PDB file of C-alpha atoms and ligand atoms in Angstrom:
ATOM      1  CA  MET A1206     151.603 212.261   0.402  1.00 85.00           C
ATOM      2  CA  ILE A1207     148.789 211.844   2.983  1.00 92.00           C
ATOM      3  CA  LEU A1208     146.270 209.103   2.118  1.00 96.00           C
ATOM      4  CA  THR A1209     142.902 208.376   3.589  1.00 97.00           C
ATOM      5  CA  GLU A1210     142.454 204.983   5.238  1.00 97.00           C
ATOM      6  CA  LYS A1211     140.434 203.839   2.305  1.00 97.00           C
ATOM      7  CA  GLU A1212     143.026 204.871  -0.153  1.00 98.00           C
ATOM      8  CA  THR A1213     145.703 202.998   1.717  1.00 98.00           C
ATOM      9  CA  THR A1214     143.611 199.757   1.734  1.00 98.00           C
ATOM     10  CA  ILE A1215     143.069 200.028  -2.044  1.00 98.00           C
ATOM     11  CA  LEU A1216     146.838 200.584  -2.687  1.00 98.00           C
ATOM     12  CA  LYS A1217     147.639 197.603  -0.345  1.00 98.00           C
ATOM     13  CA  ASP A1218     145.237 195.397  -2.362  1.00 98.00           C
ATOM     14  CA  LEU A1219     146.610 196.474  -5.661  1.00 98.00           C
ATOM     15  CA  GLN A1220     150.061 195.814  -4.274  1.00 98.00           C
ATOM     16  CA  THR A1221     149.000 192.324  -3.305  1.00 98.00           C
ATOM     17  CA  GLN A1222     147.738 191.753  -6.774  1.00 98.00           C
ATOM     18  CA  GLU A1223     151.066 192.872  -8.224  1.00 98.00           C
ATOM     19  CA  LYS A1224     152.970 190.445  -6.063  1.00 98.00           C
ATOM     20  CA  VAL A1225     150.756 187.576  -7.413  1.00 98.00           C
ATOM     21  CA  CYS A1226     151.373 188.779 -11.010  1.00 98.00           C
ATOM     22  CA  MET A1227     155.096 188.814 -10.367  1.00 98.00           C
ATOM     23  CA  GLU A1228     155.012 185.233  -8.877  1.00 98.00           C
ATOM     24  CA  HIS A1229     152.838 184.208 -11.895  1.00 98.00           C
ATOM     25  CA  TYR A1230     155.242 185.483 -14.471  1.00 98.00           C
ATOM     26  CA  ASN A1231     158.302 184.121 -12.738  1.00 98.00           C
ATOM     27  CA  LEU A1232     156.496 180.684 -12.676  1.00 98.00           C
ATOM     28  CA  CYS A1233     155.614 181.031 -16.287  1.00 98.00           C
ATOM     29  CA  ALA A1234     159.236 181.888 -17.150  1.00 98.00           C
ATOM     30  CA  SER A1235     160.503 178.797 -15.355  1.00 98.00           C
ATOM     31  CA  THR A1236     158.165 176.513 -17.181  1.00 98.00           C
ATOM     32  CA  ALA A1237     157.779 177.939 -20.647  1.00 98.00           C
ATOM     33  CA  LYS A1238     159.313 175.681 -23.233  1.00 98.00           C
ATOM     34  CA  ASP A1239     160.422 178.355 -25.729  1.00 98.00           C
ATOM     35  CA  GLY A1240     163.388 180.512 -24.754  1.00 98.00           C
ATOM     36  CA  CYS A1241     161.909 183.688 -26.378  1.00 97.00           C
ATOM     37  CA  LEU A1242     158.741 183.253 -24.327  1.00 98.00           C
ATOM     38  CA  LYS A1243     160.755 182.803 -21.199  1.00 98.00           C
ATOM     39  CA  ASP A1244     162.467 186.073 -21.847  1.00 97.00           C
ATOM     40  CA  LEU A1245     159.170 187.922 -22.430  1.00 98.00           C
ATOM     41  CA  PHE A1246     157.790 186.518 -19.188  1.00 98.00           C
ATOM     42  CA  THR A1247     160.972 187.488 -17.267  1.00 98.00           C
ATOM     43  CA  GLN A1248     160.697 190.952 -18.718  1.00 97.00           C
ATOM     44  CA  ILE A1249     157.035 191.294 -17.628  1.00 97.00           C
ATOM     45  CA  ALA A1250     157.834 189.929 -14.202  1.00 98.00           C
ATOM     46  CA  LYS A1251     160.346 192.795 -13.723  1.00 97.00           C
ATOM     47  CA  ASP A1252     157.626 195.330 -14.728  1.00 96.00           C
ATOM     48  CA  GLU A1253     155.351 193.789 -12.012  1.00 98.00           C
ATOM     49  CA  GLN A1254     157.988 194.011  -9.522  1.00 97.00           C
ATOM     50  CA  GLU A1255     158.329 197.760 -10.380  1.00 96.00           C
ATOM     51  CA  HIS A1256     154.610 198.214 -10.099  1.00 97.00           C
ATOM     52  CA  TYR A1257     154.768 196.611  -6.577  1.00 98.00           C
ATOM     53  CA  GLU A1258     157.546 199.043  -5.685  1.00 97.00           C
ATOM     54  CA  THR A1259     155.841 202.105  -7.208  1.00 97.00           C
ATOM     55  CA  LEU A1260     152.708 201.370  -5.076  1.00 97.00           C
ATOM     56  CA  GLY A1261     154.775 200.634  -1.958  1.00 97.00           C
ATOM     57  CA  ASN A1262     156.424 204.039  -2.223  1.00 97.00           C
ATOM     58  CA  VAL A1263     153.067 205.745  -2.152  1.00 97.00           C
ATOM     59  CA  ILE A1264     151.726 203.600   0.660  1.00 97.00           C
ATOM     60  CA  ASN A1265     154.861 204.644   2.696  1.00 96.00           C
ATOM     61  CA  GLY A1266     154.098 208.362   2.070  1.00 95.00           C
ATOM     62  CA  GLY A1267     156.260 209.028  -1.015  1.00 95.00           C
ATOM     63  CA  THR A1268     155.427 211.096  -3.995  1.00 93.00           C
ATOM     64  CA  PRO A1269     153.908 209.099  -6.937  1.00 92.00           C
ATOM     65  CA  THR A1270     156.388 208.500  -9.686  1.00 85.00           C
ATOM     66  CA  ILE A1271     155.889 207.636 -13.233  1.00 81.00           C
ATOM     67  CA  LYS A1272     158.639 205.878 -15.157  1.00 74.00           C
ATOM     68  CA  ALA A1273     160.057 208.344 -17.697  1.00 64.00           C
ATOM     69  CA  ALA A1274     160.604 205.759 -20.602  1.00 60.00           C
ATOM     70  CA  PRO A1275     157.604 205.644 -22.939  1.00 62.00           C
ATOM     71  CA  ALA A1276     156.455 202.130 -22.577  1.00 54.00           C
ATOM     72  CA  ALA A1277     154.386 202.301 -25.747  1.00 59.00           C
ATOM     73  CA  SER A1278     157.449 202.139 -28.046  1.00 77.00           C
ATOM     74  CA  ARG A1279     158.356 198.899 -26.247  1.00 86.00           C
ATOM     75  CA  VAL A1280     155.203 197.178 -27.532  1.00 91.00           C
ATOM     76  CA  ASP A1281     155.804 198.468 -31.067  1.00 90.00           C
ATOM     77  CA  SER A1282     159.448 197.335 -30.993  1.00 92.00           C
ATOM     78  CA  TYR A1283     158.509 193.995 -29.831  1.00 95.00           C
ATOM     79  CA  GLN A1284     158.482 191.887 -32.976  1.00 95.00           C
ATOM     80  CA  PRO A1285     158.456 188.126 -32.058  1.00 96.00           C
ATOM     81  CA  LYS A1286     159.491 185.587 -34.627  1.00 94.00           C
ATOM     82  CA  ALA A1287     157.792 182.244 -34.949  1.00 95.00           C
ATOM     83  CA  ALA A1288     159.352 179.778 -32.527  1.00 96.00           C
ATOM     84  CA  TYR A1289     156.968 177.073 -33.251  1.00 96.00           C
ATOM     85  CA  THR A1290     156.329 175.494 -36.787  1.00 91.00           C
ATOM     86  CA  ASP A1291     154.325 172.491 -37.976  1.00 89.00           C
ATOM     87  CA  SER A1292     157.315 170.318 -37.256  1.00 92.00           C
ATOM     88  CA  SER A1293     157.623 171.600 -33.623  1.00 94.00           C
ATOM     89  CA  ASN A1294     156.726 169.482 -30.592  1.00 95.00           C
ATOM     90  CA  GLN A1295     152.949 170.274 -30.403  1.00 95.00           C
ATOM     91  CA  MET A1296     152.698 169.393 -26.770  1.00 96.00           C
ATOM     92  CA  ASP A1297     155.221 172.051 -25.991  1.00 97.00           C
ATOM     93  CA  LYS A1298     153.366 174.473 -28.224  1.00 97.00           C
ATOM     94  CA  GLN A1299     150.126 173.730 -26.430  1.00 97.00           C
ATOM     95  CA  HIS A1300     151.792 174.181 -23.116  1.00 98.00           C
ATOM     96  CA  ASP A1301     153.138 177.565 -24.143  1.00 98.00           C
ATOM     97  CA  ALA A1302     149.866 178.628 -25.667  1.00 98.00           C
ATOM     98  CA  LEU A1303     148.048 177.925 -22.310  1.00 98.00           C
ATOM     99  CA  LEU A1304     150.608 180.015 -20.355  1.00 98.00           C
ATOM    100  CA  CYS A1305     149.972 182.875 -22.841  1.00 98.00           C
ATOM    101  CA  SER A1306     146.117 182.628 -22.697  1.00 98.00           C
ATOM    102  CA  ASP A1307     146.213 182.458 -18.854  1.00 98.00           C
ATOM    103  CA  SER A1308     148.368 185.488 -18.667  1.00 98.00           C
ATOM    104  CA  ILE A1309     146.266 187.561 -20.925  1.00 98.00           C
ATOM    105  CA  GLY A1310     143.261 186.559 -18.916  1.00 98.00           C
ATOM    106  CA  ASN A1311     145.051 187.810 -15.826  1.00 98.00           C
ATOM    107  CA  GLU A1312     146.140 191.133 -17.410  1.00 98.00           C
ATOM    108  CA  LYS A1313     142.608 191.807 -18.388  1.00 98.00           C
ATOM    109  CA  MET A1314     141.414 191.270 -14.851  1.00 98.00           C
ATOM    110  CA  VAL A1315     144.198 193.409 -13.293  1.00 98.00           C
ATOM    111  CA  SER A1316     143.740 196.232 -15.909  1.00 98.00           C
ATOM    112  CA  SER A1317     139.983 196.433 -15.017  1.00 98.00           C
ATOM    113  CA  GLU A1318     141.008 196.684 -11.244  1.00 98.00           C
ATOM    114  CA  TYR A1319     143.069 199.679 -11.962  1.00 98.00           C
ATOM    115  CA  ASN A1320     140.299 201.185 -14.134  1.00 97.00           C
ATOM    116  CA  THR A1321     137.817 200.822 -11.287  1.00 97.00           C
ATOM    117  CA  ASN A1322     140.154 202.187  -8.495  1.00 98.00           C
ATOM    118  CA  VAL A1323     141.485 205.155 -10.210  1.00 97.00           C
ATOM    119  CA  PHE A1324     138.209 206.904  -9.606  1.00 97.00           C
ATOM    120  CA  ARG A1325     138.613 206.410  -5.864  1.00 97.00           C
ATOM    121  CA  PHE A1326     141.550 208.772  -5.363  1.00 97.00           C
ATOM    122  CA  GLY A1327     141.520 212.465  -4.487  1.00 95.00           C
ATOM    123  CA  SER A1328     145.111 213.081  -5.843  1.00 96.00           C
ATOM    124  CA  GLY A1329     145.588 213.709  -9.578  1.00 95.00           C
ATOM    125  CA  GLU A1330     149.184 212.444  -9.311  1.00 95.00           C
ATOM    126  CA  ILE A1331     148.070 209.170  -7.913  1.00 97.00           C
ATOM    127  CA  ARG A1332     145.388 208.823 -10.653  1.00 96.00           C
ATOM    128  CA  LYS A1333     148.074 209.462 -13.305  1.00 95.00           C
ATOM    129  CA  MET A1334     150.309 206.774 -11.668  1.00 96.00           C
ATOM    130  CA  LEU A1335     147.490 204.239 -11.574  1.00 97.00           C
ATOM    131  CA  ASN A1336     146.592 205.110 -15.078  1.00 95.00           C
ATOM    132  CA  HIS A1337     150.186 204.577 -16.239  1.00 94.00           C
ATOM    133  CA  ILE A1338     150.406 201.199 -14.517  1.00 96.00           C
ATOM    134  CA  GLN A1339     147.109 200.144 -16.164  1.00 96.00           C
ATOM    135  CA  THR A1340     148.487 201.157 -19.623  1.00 94.00           C
ATOM    136  CA  GLU A1341     151.384 198.836 -18.828  1.00 95.00           C
ATOM    137  CA  GLU A1342     149.178 196.023 -17.977  1.00 97.00           C
ATOM    138  CA  GLN A1343     147.401 196.422 -21.295  1.00 96.00           C
ATOM    139  CA  GLU A1344     150.751 196.466 -22.995  1.00 95.00           C
ATOM    140  CA  HIS A1345     151.670 193.158 -21.365  1.00 97.00           C
ATOM    141  CA  ALA A1346     148.609 191.578 -22.800  1.00 98.00           C
ATOM    142  CA  GLU A1347     149.354 193.038 -26.156  1.00 97.00           C
ATOM    143  CA  MET A1348     152.926 191.730 -26.266  1.00 97.00           C
ATOM    144  CA  ILE A1349     151.748 188.218 -25.220  1.00 98.00           C
ATOM    145  CA  TYR A1350     149.126 188.440 -27.965  1.00 98.00           C
ATOM    146  CA  LYS A1351     151.836 189.393 -30.477  1.00 97.00           C
ATOM    147  CA  TYR A1352     153.768 186.331 -29.399  1.00 98.00           C
ATOM    148  CA  LYS A1353     150.637 184.077 -29.853  1.00 98.00           C
ATOM    149  CA  LYS A1354     149.946 185.602 -33.282  1.00 97.00           C
ATOM    150  CA  ALA A1355     153.433 185.097 -34.526  1.00 97.00           C
ATOM    151  CA  ASN A1356     153.205 181.471 -33.391  1.00 97.00           C
ATOM    152  CA  SER A1357     149.744 180.777 -34.839  1.00 96.00           C
ATOM    153  CA  MET A1358     148.415 180.239 -31.320  1.00 95.00           C
ATOM    154  CA  ALA A1359     145.810 183.052 -31.625  1.00 78.00           C
TER     155      ALA A1359
HETATM  156 FE1  LIG B 826     151.444 195.157 -12.793  1.00 51.38          FE
HETATM  157 FE1  LIG B 827     150.885 193.051 -16.076  1.00 51.38          FE
END
């Protein structure tokens, strides 16, 4: 697929953003106190890696691809159990709650970047791809919110 110079710049900026997201979640996974939260962060980091690669493919002239698996069902099937109770270490809980809030804030920002940039592309296929990534960012925030809620952090 042929891109304009402006389109290429936008995709490269989005790709840089995905790299930061990936690093953010890997860092969160390594510092989270609860194992279930570590798993969630690790799973999201993999998604961010995929976003990075999906964008890279188009930057390099490839055809936009959309992952076949319906991501929405993943959010529905994510039913976190409470890892923290009143008798848990409250410092650990606070630490993990902060990682969650931080991550939700990031997803909100990233999602709005996709929302703005989708309007700048001529190709419907690229628009669909960006829209799909945006939906996944919103789902990341939703899963983290579910975790917070299950742990009385929200
Ligand atoms: Fe992403
Ligand atoms: Fe995300």
